């Protein structure tokens, strides 16, 4: 028996005599082994006995007390600047108290006093080193370590943020959270762990009691506690006190990874936390850990380590079916039935959990964010990365189990094929020589092509310089006299313009554009350059219609074939494409972007910065057109090339990283978008500055991602900073400023700051000139009015919104019918029955014409019947309600949960009708029908 196993067995022996008999039996031929084990046992008894006796040496209070004989007597004592107020719990490392910090500020904290017998000086030295890393952690889901020190008697203590709440599994069971809600909580845990890993911190003891959930403003907030404590208490190589107390085994058996139970802490990396997250996910799904706690606790030290290292856990879906009497409790806590819960876990959730729990850590998720991303894929009904072990992997596991037989077989096979290999070597060598010669020829060809491209680019630049020289002189004269010269009132008067001492850039551009006329009719290059310059100014002012018109006029002047590859023509085409995208003319923009990309690729090569910019712009146009696969493929090509050619923090490279993160955000991959946008924003602030116009879109997108994940405490300050910078640099009427104004208004609304929300949304609606933006903002403002209970304003906004839709949308289309239905539902909620009835009749007429058999048509009939029922128009209401119900009943069994709920609602309206007109038999009939359907669908 090994020294380690013998030590643990001796600890478990009952009484001194039993321990001596065990040592006599195991060490009769090895007195040195017995001496080492007895020394370890003596250290253990001396260290652990101090804690068990409570003889006053565990804690020396600051008031000079001679000793404390009961844990309750700790209450009211002081440790450093902290006064102990409540015993929260006792763990393997010592006692945890709630404490009040006395100075330099007053706050409530959690204070952990470490078990005696551990080397205080060594522990504090390690913790001081660890705190430099812990201080970098700043995450809303991580409880911070605040302080550390020693008591007057030399016992170490740690001070942590006081976290109120319940362990995550307890909270989920008490609230009867379904699987989707549990997975949402789990995503926040993954985010916290990912943040810690990025800062170089491994938890080592992730378990429900270290993951607390509390509610703030009705929303659950996750807090991971004890980060860094395990590492601070970790034994260093060569530390002779490794077995000071058995509780110093780092971790909790049910949640420990196979590599962690080896007790070789130098071989622990972030993937041990991935395993513990897998155990947590397993427990959230099934109500139990992969290996039952009772079994591990009853097993000996070597046995439970063997179980974790060697045994494969049962799939979560299979575990649920074996829970017997506990299955009812587990499924009820998850708002489901045992059979339904097993079906829900079977497949993708099984795969995700088992990938995180793989004993081979190289096969686990590489990072916590990868695990979170797969859970998000499941929640969004997208393919997950996890999959069952492959046949090859199972074959390799079989080889390990039957190594001897396999080695013999392989030796025989080796002897059989050795001759074949020998005869093949000569052929391979000849083939390699031929391949080397071909590669050398290819290298020479590439070098010649590079030289030719360099020469072509130099010739191109020389030609462009000649053509540009004459244009530049005339352009400078026009801009100096006709544009910038208007700054003075006397010059304006001389040009027959009404003097305006407060002349704006926009007015100066309008006047210069009007005066251009035929002045440069004989100099098309000059006129084209002037038009492009003014168009760029309009573009930067957000006047996209005027910019597009001037860019197009400029291109018409350079329409001959010899001009098509000129630098200024390609730049003008690129700028026109960008403007067309802003105007929603995406197809035209794509044609121009492709033309520019092809020209630059032909003239300058595939990796020239101009070519890469054209490719990046084309990818964004593809995204706007809904061609997301093409867009992402092209952006990844540009990212790889720009990173290699320009560097990871070049402003152009950061633009591509931003565009890729934006695609993840638009696809609903919010956690991945946050993980990518946070470092992008930091890099742009560092390289360009926090208020740079290229930095602000990334900050705005990060704020949007925080908003989508309901982190309003983070999104609102970011939107406020972006809006302030845009107002200073672009003004209140620029489209970008208006968009941020509306986004901040939506955030204020969702945070309950309704007055501020309404003010901003009204300003955005009144300022915007773009129809699509007006529609979006009017919808958000309507929701704000509704939430604020402002009935007259809500009704007026409904009519304004309808007017905007009537300009944009065909009034006989199903899209317009959907708008009518939504507004009618809002009006019914305010008991505006007459207005709602009018809209529902229009909606129903359109749907009966365009989609008579669609379930939405029958739902509209039921809605209209309910509206008439509220107005006591019983005869027509009954006809519509019965027609709507029958239509929904015929379709719904094949359809979604949403349509099932509409059918239940239609039956509720019929029950209300027959109750009001006093037909009890009909009421009973429909109530019975509803109960039957509810049992079938699970919808109340």
PDB file of N, CA and C in Angstrom, residues 526-610:
ATOM      1  N   UNK A 526     -11.607  68.459 -63.835  1.00  0.00           N
ATOM      2  CA  UNK A 526     -11.723  69.427 -62.754  1.00  0.00           C
ATOM      3  C   UNK A 526     -13.136  69.392 -62.170  1.00  0.00           C
ATOM      4  N   UNK A 527     -14.149  69.426 -63.040  1.00  0.00           N
ATOM      5  CA  UNK A 527     -15.534  69.414 -62.562  1.00  0.00           C
ATOM      6  C   UNK A 527     -15.845  68.134 -61.786  1.00  0.00           C
ATOM      7  N   UNK A 528     -15.336  67.006 -62.297  1.00  0.00           N
ATOM      8  CA  UNK A 528     -15.576  65.732 -61.610  1.00  0.00           C
ATOM      9  C   UNK A 528     -14.945  65.739 -60.212  1.00  0.00           C
ATOM     10  N   UNK A 529     -13.725  66.293 -60.098  1.00  0.00           N
ATOM     11  CA  UNK A 529     -13.053  66.340 -58.802  1.00  0.00           C
ATOM     12  C   UNK A 529     -13.811  67.229 -57.824  1.00  0.00           C
ATOM     13  N   UNK A 530     -14.299  68.392 -58.323  1.00  0.00           N
ATOM     14  CA  UNK A 530     -15.058  69.307 -57.460  1.00  0.00           C
ATOM     15  C   UNK A 530     -16.350  68.641 -56.980  1.00  0.00           C
ATOM     16  N   UNK A 531     -17.042  67.980 -57.903  1.00  0.00           N
ATOM     17  CA  UNK A 531     -18.291  67.295 -57.537  1.00  0.00           C
ATOM     18  C   UNK A 531     -18.041  66.217 -56.472  1.00  0.00           C
ATOM     19  N   UNK A 532     -16.967  65.435 -56.643  1.00  0.00           N
ATOM     20  CA  UNK A 532     -16.659  64.382 -55.670  1.00  0.00           C
ATOM     21  C   UNK A 532     -16.329  64.974 -54.305  1.00  0.00           C
ATOM     22  N   UNK A 533     -15.600  66.099 -54.307  1.00  0.00           N
ATOM     23  CA  UNK A 533     -15.231  66.736 -53.037  1.00  0.00           C
ATOM     24  C   UNK A 533     -16.473  67.220 -52.292  1.00  0.00           C
ATOM     25  N   UNK A 534     -17.381  67.901 -53.017  1.00  0.00           N
ATOM     26  CA  UNK A 534     -18.599  68.368 -52.362  1.00  0.00           C
ATOM     27  C   UNK A 534     -19.483  67.198 -51.930  1.00  0.00           C
ATOM     28  N   UNK A 535     -19.525  66.129 -52.737  1.00  0.00           N
ATOM     29  CA  UNK A 535     -20.328  64.949 -52.376  1.00  0.00           C
ATOM     30  C   UNK A 535     -19.822  64.323 -51.082  1.00  0.00           C
ATOM     31  N   UNK A 536     -18.492  64.275 -50.932  1.00  0.00           N
ATOM     32  CA  UNK A 536     -17.924  63.711 -49.702  1.00  0.00           C
ATOM     33  C   UNK A 536     -18.322  64.547 -48.492  1.00  0.00           C
ATOM     34  N   UNK A 537     -18.353  65.872 -48.659  1.00  0.00           N
ATOM     35  CA  UNK A 537     -18.769  66.738 -47.555  1.00  0.00           C
ATOM     36  C   UNK A 537     -20.225  66.489 -47.177  1.00  0.00           C
ATOM     37  N   UNK A 538     -21.102  66.402 -48.198  1.00  0.00           N
ATOM     38  CA  UNK A 538     -22.509  66.077 -47.911  1.00  0.00           C
ATOM     39  C   UNK A 538     -22.637  64.715 -47.223  1.00  0.00           C
ATOM     40  N   UNK A 539     -21.828  63.751 -47.656  1.00  0.00           N
ATOM     41  CA  UNK A 539     -21.860  62.417 -47.060  1.00  0.00           C
ATOM     42  C   UNK A 539     -21.525  62.481 -45.565  1.00  0.00           C
ATOM     43  N   UNK A 540     -20.495  63.243 -45.219  1.00  0.00           N
ATOM     44  CA  UNK A 540     -20.096  63.339 -43.820  1.00  0.00           C
ATOM     45  C   UNK A 540     -21.125  64.095 -42.982  1.00  0.00           C
ATOM     46  N   UNK A 541     -21.927  64.956 -43.623  1.00  0.00           N
ATOM     47  CA  UNK A 541     -22.993  65.661 -42.918  1.00  0.00           C
ATOM     48  C   UNK A 541     -24.267  64.824 -42.791  1.00  0.00           C
ATOM     49  N   UNK A 542     -24.245  63.608 -43.390  1.00  0.00           N
ATOM     50  CA  UNK A 542     -25.430  62.752 -43.344  1.00  0.00           C
ATOM     51  C   UNK A 542     -26.470  63.082 -44.391  1.00  0.00           C
ATOM     52  N   UNK A 543     -26.120  63.943 -45.392  1.00  0.00           N
ATOM     53  CA  UNK A 543     -27.048  64.309 -46.464  1.00  0.00           C
ATOM     54  C   UNK A 543     -26.817  63.353 -47.643  1.00  0.00           C
ATOM     55  N   UNK A 544     -27.323  62.114 -47.480  1.00  0.00           N
ATOM     56  CA  UNK A 544     -26.961  61.053 -48.406  1.00  0.00           C
ATOM     57  C   UNK A 544     -27.584  61.221 -49.791  1.00  0.00           C
ATOM     58  N   UNK A 545     -28.789  61.772 -49.888  1.00  0.00           N
ATOM     59  CA  UNK A 545     -29.422  61.972 -51.197  1.00  0.00           C
ATOM     60  C   UNK A 545     -28.573  62.902 -52.062  1.00  0.00           C
ATOM     61  N   UNK A 546     -28.160  64.049 -51.510  1.00  0.00           N
ATOM     62  CA  UNK A 546     -27.356  65.004 -52.278  1.00  0.00           C
ATOM     63  C   UNK A 546     -25.993  64.414 -52.604  1.00  0.00           C
ATOM     64  N   UNK A 547     -25.406  63.689 -51.641  1.00  0.00           N
ATOM     65  CA  UNK A 547     -24.103  63.075 -51.884  1.00  0.00           C
ATOM     66  C   UNK A 547     -24.179  62.096 -53.047  1.00  0.00           C
ATOM     67  N   UNK A 548     -25.217  61.255 -53.083  1.00  0.00           N
ATOM     68  CA  UNK A 548     -25.350  60.269 -54.163  1.00  0.00           C
ATOM     69  C   UNK A 548     -25.486  60.962 -55.516  1.00  0.00           C
ATOM     70  N   UNK A 549     -26.296  62.010 -55.581  1.00  0.00           N
ATOM     71  CA  UNK A 549     -26.494  62.732 -56.847  1.00  0.00           C
ATOM     72  C   UNK A 549     -25.176  63.299 -57.373  1.00  0.00           C
ATOM     73  N   UNK A 550     -24.382  63.935 -56.506  1.00  0.00           N
ATOM     74  CA  UNK A 550     -23.120  64.543 -56.938  1.00  0.00           C
ATOM     75  C   UNK A 550     -22.091  63.482 -57.327  1.00  0.00           C
ATOM     76  N   UNK A 551     -22.017  62.374 -56.570  1.00  0.00           N
ATOM     77  CA  UNK A 551     -21.093  61.293 -56.947  1.00  0.00           C
ATOM     78  C   UNK A 551     -21.450  60.744 -58.335  1.00  0.00           C
ATOM     79  N   UNK A 552     -22.744  60.556 -58.607  1.00  0.00           N
ATOM     80  CA  UNK A 552     -23.164  60.029 -59.906  1.00  0.00           C
ATOM     81  C   UNK A 552     -22.829  60.995 -61.036  1.00  0.00           C
ATOM     82  N   UNK A 553     -23.013  62.321 -60.793  1.00  0.00           N
ATOM     83  CA  UNK A 553     -22.631  63.308 -61.814  1.00  0.00           C
ATOM     84  C   UNK A 553     -21.130  63.252 -62.078  1.00  0.00           C
ATOM     85  N   UNK A 554     -20.336  63.077 -61.022  1.00  0.00           N
ATOM     86  CA  UNK A 554     -18.884  62.997 -61.183  1.00  0.00           C
ATOM     87  C   UNK A 554     -18.490  61.798 -62.029  1.00  0.00           C
ATOM     88  N   UNK A 555     -19.133  60.659 -61.792  1.00  0.00           N
ATOM     89  CA  UNK A 555     -18.794  59.454 -62.550  1.00  0.00           C
ATOM     90  C   UNK A 555     -19.200  59.578 -64.017  1.00  0.00           C
ATOM     91  N   UNK A 556     -20.301  60.272 -64.303  1.00  0.00           N
ATOM     92  CA  UNK A 556     -20.724  60.458 -65.690  1.00  0.00           C
ATOM     93  C   UNK A 556     -19.673  61.220 -66.493  1.00  0.00           C
ATOM     94  N   UNK A 557     -18.980  62.160 -65.848  1.00  0.00           N
ATOM     95  CA  UNK A 557     -17.948  62.939 -66.531  1.00  0.00           C
ATOM     96  C   UNK A 557     -16.697  62.102 -66.819  1.00  0.00           C
ATOM     97  N   UNK A 558     -16.595  60.933 -66.188  1.00  0.00           N
ATOM     98  CA  UNK A 558     -15.429  60.057 -66.386  1.00  0.00           C
ATOM     99  C   UNK A 558     -15.893  58.699 -66.908  1.00  0.00           C
ATOM    100  N   UNK A 559     -16.768  58.734 -67.850  1.00  0.00           N
ATOM    101  CA  UNK A 559     -17.429  57.515 -68.301  1.00  0.00           C
ATOM    102  C   UNK A 559     -16.692  56.820 -69.434  1.00  0.00           C
ATOM    103  N   UNK A 560     -15.590  57.397 -69.908  1.00  0.00           N
ATOM    104  CA  UNK A 560     -14.892  56.740 -71.019  1.00  0.00           C
ATOM    105  C   UNK A 560     -14.059  55.571 -70.485  1.00  0.00           C
ATOM    106  N   UNK A 561     -13.723  54.664 -71.351  1.00  0.00           N
ATOM    107  CA  UNK A 561     -13.093  53.402 -70.964  1.00  0.00           C
ATOM    108  C   UNK A 561     -11.727  53.598 -70.324  1.00  0.00           C
ATOM    109  N   UNK A 562     -10.971  54.609 -70.785  1.00  0.00           N
ATOM    110  CA  UNK A 562      -9.617  54.807 -70.263  1.00  0.00           C
ATOM    111  C   UNK A 562      -9.620  55.307 -68.828  1.00  0.00           C
ATOM    112  N   UNK A 563     -10.742  55.859 -68.353  1.00  0.00           N
ATOM    113  CA  UNK A 563     -10.811  56.404 -66.994  1.00  0.00           C
ATOM    114  C   UNK A 563     -11.174  55.357 -65.940  1.00  0.00           C
ATOM    115  N   UNK A 564     -11.637  54.174 -66.345  1.00  0.00           N
ATOM    116  CA  UNK A 564     -12.261  53.255 -65.398  1.00  0.00           C
ATOM    117  C   UNK A 564     -11.317  52.744 -64.320  1.00  0.00           C
ATOM    118  N   UNK A 565      -9.995  52.681 -64.606  1.00  0.00           N
ATOM    119  CA  UNK A 565      -9.053  52.172 -63.610  1.00  0.00           C
ATOM    120  C   UNK A 565      -8.287  53.286 -62.898  1.00  0.00           C
ATOM    121  N   UNK A 566      -8.705  54.521 -63.099  1.00  0.00           N
ATOM    122  CA  UNK A 566      -8.027  55.618 -62.416  1.00  0.00           C
ATOM    123  C   UNK A 566      -8.390  55.630 -60.928  1.00  0.00           C
ATOM    124  N   UNK A 567      -7.419  56.062 -60.116  1.00  0.00           N
ATOM    125  CA  UNK A 567      -7.591  56.034 -58.668  1.00  0.00           C
ATOM    126  C   UNK A 567      -8.821  56.817 -58.220  1.00  0.00           C
ATOM    127  N   UNK A 568      -8.962  58.063 -58.765  1.00  0.00           N
ATOM    128  CA  UNK A 568     -10.075  58.888 -58.306  1.00  0.00           C
ATOM    129  C   UNK A 568     -11.426  58.317 -58.722  1.00  0.00           C
ATOM    130  N   UNK A 569     -11.483  57.618 -59.872  1.00  0.00           N
ATOM    131  CA  UNK A 569     -12.738  56.995 -60.316  1.00  0.00           C
ATOM    132  C   UNK A 569     -13.116  55.854 -59.370  1.00  0.00           C
ATOM    133  N   UNK A 570     -12.134  55.018 -59.031  1.00  0.00           N
ATOM    134  CA  UNK A 570     -12.413  53.892 -58.135  1.00  0.00           C
ATOM    135  C   UNK A 570     -12.827  54.393 -56.747  1.00  0.00           C
ATOM    136  N   UNK A 571     -12.175  55.453 -56.267  1.00  0.00           N
ATOM    137  CA  UNK A 571     -12.547  56.002 -54.968  1.00  0.00           C
ATOM    138  C   UNK A 571     -13.971  56.573 -54.991  1.00  0.00           C
ATOM    139  N   UNK A 572     -14.314  57.241 -56.108  1.00  0.00           N
ATOM    140  CA  UNK A 572     -15.669  57.798 -56.235  1.00  0.00           C
ATOM    141  C   UNK A 572     -16.707  56.686 -56.276  1.00  0.00           C
ATOM    142  N   UNK A 573     -16.410  55.609 -57.019  1.00  0.00           N
ATOM    143  CA  UNK A 573     -17.336  54.474 -57.062  1.00  0.00           C
ATOM    144  C   UNK A 573     -17.516  53.865 -55.662  1.00  0.00           C
ATOM    145  N   UNK A 574     -16.413  53.763 -54.933  1.00  0.00           N
ATOM    146  CA  UNK A 574     -16.480  53.207 -53.572  1.00  0.00           C
ATOM    147  C   UNK A 574     -17.352  54.079 -52.674  1.00  0.00           C
ATOM    148  N   UNK A 575     -17.139  55.413 -52.722  1.00  0.00           N
ATOM    149  CA  UNK A 575     -17.920  56.314 -51.879  1.00  0.00           C
ATOM    150  C   UNK A 575     -19.400  56.306 -52.262  1.00  0.00           C
ATOM    151  N   UNK A 576     -19.685  56.250 -53.569  1.00  0.00           N
ATOM    152  CA  UNK A 576     -21.079  56.169 -54.015  1.00  0.00           C
ATOM    153  C   UNK A 576     -21.738  54.900 -53.488  1.00  0.00           C
ATOM    154  N   UNK A 577     -21.004  53.771 -53.505  1.00  0.00           N
ATOM    155  CA  UNK A 577     -21.555  52.512 -52.990  1.00  0.00           C
ATOM    156  C   UNK A 577     -21.879  52.631 -51.495  1.00  0.00           C
ATOM    157  N   UNK A 578     -21.002  53.286 -50.736  1.00  0.00           N
ATOM    158  CA  UNK A 578     -21.251  53.469 -49.296  1.00  0.00           C
ATOM    159  C   UNK A 578     -22.510  54.301 -49.060  1.00  0.00           C
ATOM    160  N   UNK A 579     -22.692  55.358 -49.873  1.00  0.00           N
ATOM    161  CA  UNK A 579     -23.874  56.211 -49.742  1.00  0.00           C
ATOM    162  C   UNK A 579     -25.134  55.442 -50.107  1.00  0.00           C
ATOM    163  N   UNK A 580     -25.075  54.649 -51.189  1.00  0.00           N
ATOM    164  CA  UNK A 580     -26.237  53.858 -51.609  1.00  0.00           C
ATOM    165  C   UNK A 580     -26.648  52.874 -50.518  1.00  0.00           C
ATOM    166  N   UNK A 581     -25.684  52.305 -49.791  1.00  0.00           N
ATOM    167  CA  UNK A 581     -26.008  51.423 -48.676  1.00  0.00           C
ATOM    168  C   UNK A 581     -26.775  52.164 -47.590  1.00  0.00           C
ATOM    169  N   UNK A 582     -26.353  53.391 -47.295  1.00  0.00           N
ATOM    170  CA  UNK A 582     -27.064  54.190 -46.291  1.00  0.00           C
ATOM    171  C   UNK A 582     -28.494  54.485 -46.726  1.00  0.00           C
ATOM    172  N   UNK A 583     -28.727  54.578 -48.049  1.00  0.00           N
ATOM    173  CA  UNK A 583     -30.065  54.864 -48.577  1.00  0.00           C
ATOM    174  C   UNK A 583     -30.895  53.597 -48.761  1.00  0.00           C
ATOM    175  N   UNK A 584     -30.317  52.428 -48.403  1.00  0.00           N
ATOM    176  CA  UNK A 584     -31.042  51.169 -48.546  1.00  0.00           C
ATOM    177  C   UNK A 584     -31.026  50.584 -49.944  1.00  0.00           C
ATOM    178  N   UNK A 585     -30.220  51.159 -50.850  1.00  0.00           N
ATOM    179  CA  UNK A 585     -30.144  50.666 -52.240  1.00  0.00           C
ATOM    180  C   UNK A 585     -28.997  49.656 -52.330  1.00  0.00           C
ATOM    181  N   UNK A 586     -29.197  48.522 -51.652  1.00  0.00           N
ATOM    182  CA  UNK A 586     -28.102  47.575 -51.425  1.00  0.00           C
ATOM    183  C   UNK A 586     -27.650  46.878 -52.709  1.00  0.00           C
ATOM    184  N   UNK A 587     -28.583  46.501 -53.585  1.00  0.00           N
ATOM    185  CA  UNK A 587     -28.197  45.791 -54.802  1.00  0.00           C
ATOM    186  C   UNK A 587     -27.278  46.641 -55.676  1.00  0.00           C
ATOM    187  N   UNK A 588     -27.608  47.945 -55.823  1.00  0.00           N
ATOM    188  CA  UNK A 588     -26.754  48.836 -56.601  1.00  0.00           C
ATOM    189  C   UNK A 588     -25.376  48.961 -55.947  1.00  0.00           C
ATOM    190  N   UNK A 589     -25.367  49.016 -54.604  1.00  0.00           N
ATOM    191  CA  UNK A 589     -24.099  49.147 -53.884  1.00  0.00           C
ATOM    192  C   UNK A 589     -23.209  47.928 -54.113  1.00  0.00           C
ATOM    193  N   UNK A 590     -23.798  46.729 -54.112  1.00  0.00           N
ATOM    194  CA  UNK A 590     -23.012  45.506 -54.301  1.00  0.00           C
ATOM    195  C   UNK A 590     -22.340  45.498 -55.668  1.00  0.00           C
ATOM    196  N   UNK A 591     -23.070  45.912 -56.707  1.00  0.00           N
ATOM    197  CA  UNK A 591     -22.494  45.952 -58.062  1.00  0.00           C
ATOM    198  C   UNK A 591     -21.259  46.852 -58.087  1.00  0.00           C
ATOM    199  N   UNK A 592     -21.354  48.035 -57.479  1.00  0.00           N
ATOM    200  CA  UNK A 592     -20.218  48.959 -57.453  1.00  0.00           C
ATOM    201  C   UNK A 592     -19.063  48.414 -56.615  1.00  0.00           C
ATOM    202  N   UNK A 593     -19.352  47.863 -55.444  1.00  0.00           N
ATOM    203  CA  UNK A 593     -18.291  47.313 -54.594  1.00  0.00           C
ATOM    204  C   UNK A 593     -17.552  46.183 -55.313  1.00  0.00           C
ATOM    205  N   UNK A 594     -18.271  45.316 -56.025  1.00  0.00           N
ATOM    206  CA  UNK A 594     -17.621  44.232 -56.760  1.00  0.00           C
ATOM    207  C   UNK A 594     -16.731  44.790 -57.874  1.00  0.00           C
ATOM    208  N   UNK A 595     -17.197  45.832 -58.535  1.00  0.00           N
ATOM    209  CA  UNK A 595     -16.403  46.450 -59.601  1.00  0.00           C
ATOM    210  C   UNK A 595     -15.103  47.031 -59.027  1.00  0.00           C
ATOM    211  N   UNK A 596     -15.190  47.717 -57.894  1.00  0.00           N
ATOM    212  CA  UNK A 596     -14.001  48.309 -57.270  1.00  0.00           C
ATOM    213  C   UNK A 596     -13.042  47.219 -56.794  1.00  0.00           C
ATOM    214  N   UNK A 597     -13.578  46.174 -56.158  1.00  0.00           N
ATOM    215  CA  UNK A 597     -12.713  45.084 -55.694  1.00  0.00           C
ATOM    216  C   UNK A 597     -11.961  44.440 -56.845  1.00  0.00           C
ATOM    217  N   UNK A 598     -12.659  44.140 -57.939  1.00  0.00           N
ATOM    218  CA  UNK A 598     -12.019  43.490 -59.086  1.00  0.00           C
ATOM    219  C   UNK A 598     -10.931  44.375 -59.691  1.00  0.00           C
ATOM    220  N   UNK A 599     -11.182  45.674 -59.756  1.00  0.00           N
ATOM    221  CA  UNK A 599     -10.198  46.586 -60.338  1.00  0.00           C
ATOM    222  C   UNK A 599      -8.944  46.658 -59.473  1.00  0.00           C
ATOM    223  N   UNK A 600      -9.101  46.844 -58.173  1.00  0.00           N
ATOM    224  CA  UNK A 600      -7.935  46.931 -57.292  1.00  0.00           C
ATOM    225  C   UNK A 600      -7.168  45.615 -57.266  1.00  0.00           C
ATOM    226  N   UNK A 601      -7.892  44.498 -57.271  1.00  0.00           N
ATOM    227  CA  UNK A 601      -7.229  43.189 -57.270  1.00  0.00           C
ATOM    228  C   UNK A 601      -6.391  43.011 -58.523  1.00  0.00           C
ATOM    229  N   UNK A 602      -6.924  43.459 -59.647  1.00  0.00           N
ATOM    230  CA  UNK A 602      -6.204  43.337 -60.929  1.00  0.00           C
ATOM    231  C   UNK A 602      -4.999  44.286 -60.980  1.00  0.00           C
ATOM    232  N   UNK A 603      -5.172  45.500 -60.459  1.00  0.00           N
ATOM    233  CA  UNK A 603      -4.124  46.518 -60.564  1.00  0.00           C
ATOM    234  C   UNK A 603      -3.065  46.403 -59.471  1.00  0.00           C
ATOM    235  N   UNK A 604      -3.480  46.096 -58.244  1.00  0.00           N
ATOM    236  CA  UNK A 604      -2.565  46.185 -57.105  1.00  0.00           C
ATOM    237  C   UNK A 604      -2.307  44.859 -56.402  1.00  0.00           C
ATOM    238  N   UNK A 605      -3.069  43.829 -56.720  1.00  0.00           N
ATOM    239  CA  UNK A 605      -2.888  42.536 -56.063  1.00  0.00           C
ATOM    240  C   UNK A 605      -3.939  42.283 -55.003  1.00  0.00           C
ATOM    241  N   UNK A 606      -4.080  41.008 -54.616  1.00  0.00           N
ATOM    242  CA  UNK A 606      -5.167  40.593 -53.721  1.00  0.00           C
ATOM    243  C   UNK A 606      -4.980  41.066 -52.287  1.00  0.00           C
ATOM    244  N   UNK A 607      -3.739  41.385 -51.876  1.00  0.00           N
ATOM    245  CA  UNK A 607      -3.517  41.745 -50.474  1.00  0.00           C
ATOM    246  C   UNK A 607      -3.105  43.201 -50.291  1.00  0.00           C
ATOM    247  N   UNK A 608      -3.277  44.015 -51.323  1.00  0.00           N
ATOM    248  CA  UNK A 608      -3.006  45.449 -51.163  1.00  0.00           C
ATOM    249  C   UNK A 608      -4.063  46.052 -50.228  1.00  0.00           C
ATOM    250  N   UNK A 609      -3.676  47.018 -49.382  1.00  0.00           N
ATOM    251  CA  UNK A 609      -4.652  47.613 -48.454  1.00  0.00           C
ATOM    252  C   UNK A 609      -5.905  48.135 -49.138  1.00  0.00           C
ATOM    253  N   UNK A 610      -5.781  48.727 -50.364  1.00  0.00           N
ATOM    254  CA  UNK A 610      -6.970  49.209 -51.077  1.00  0.00           C
ATOM    255  C   UNK A 610      -7.888  48.045 -51.449  1.00  0.00           C
TER     256      UNK A 610
END
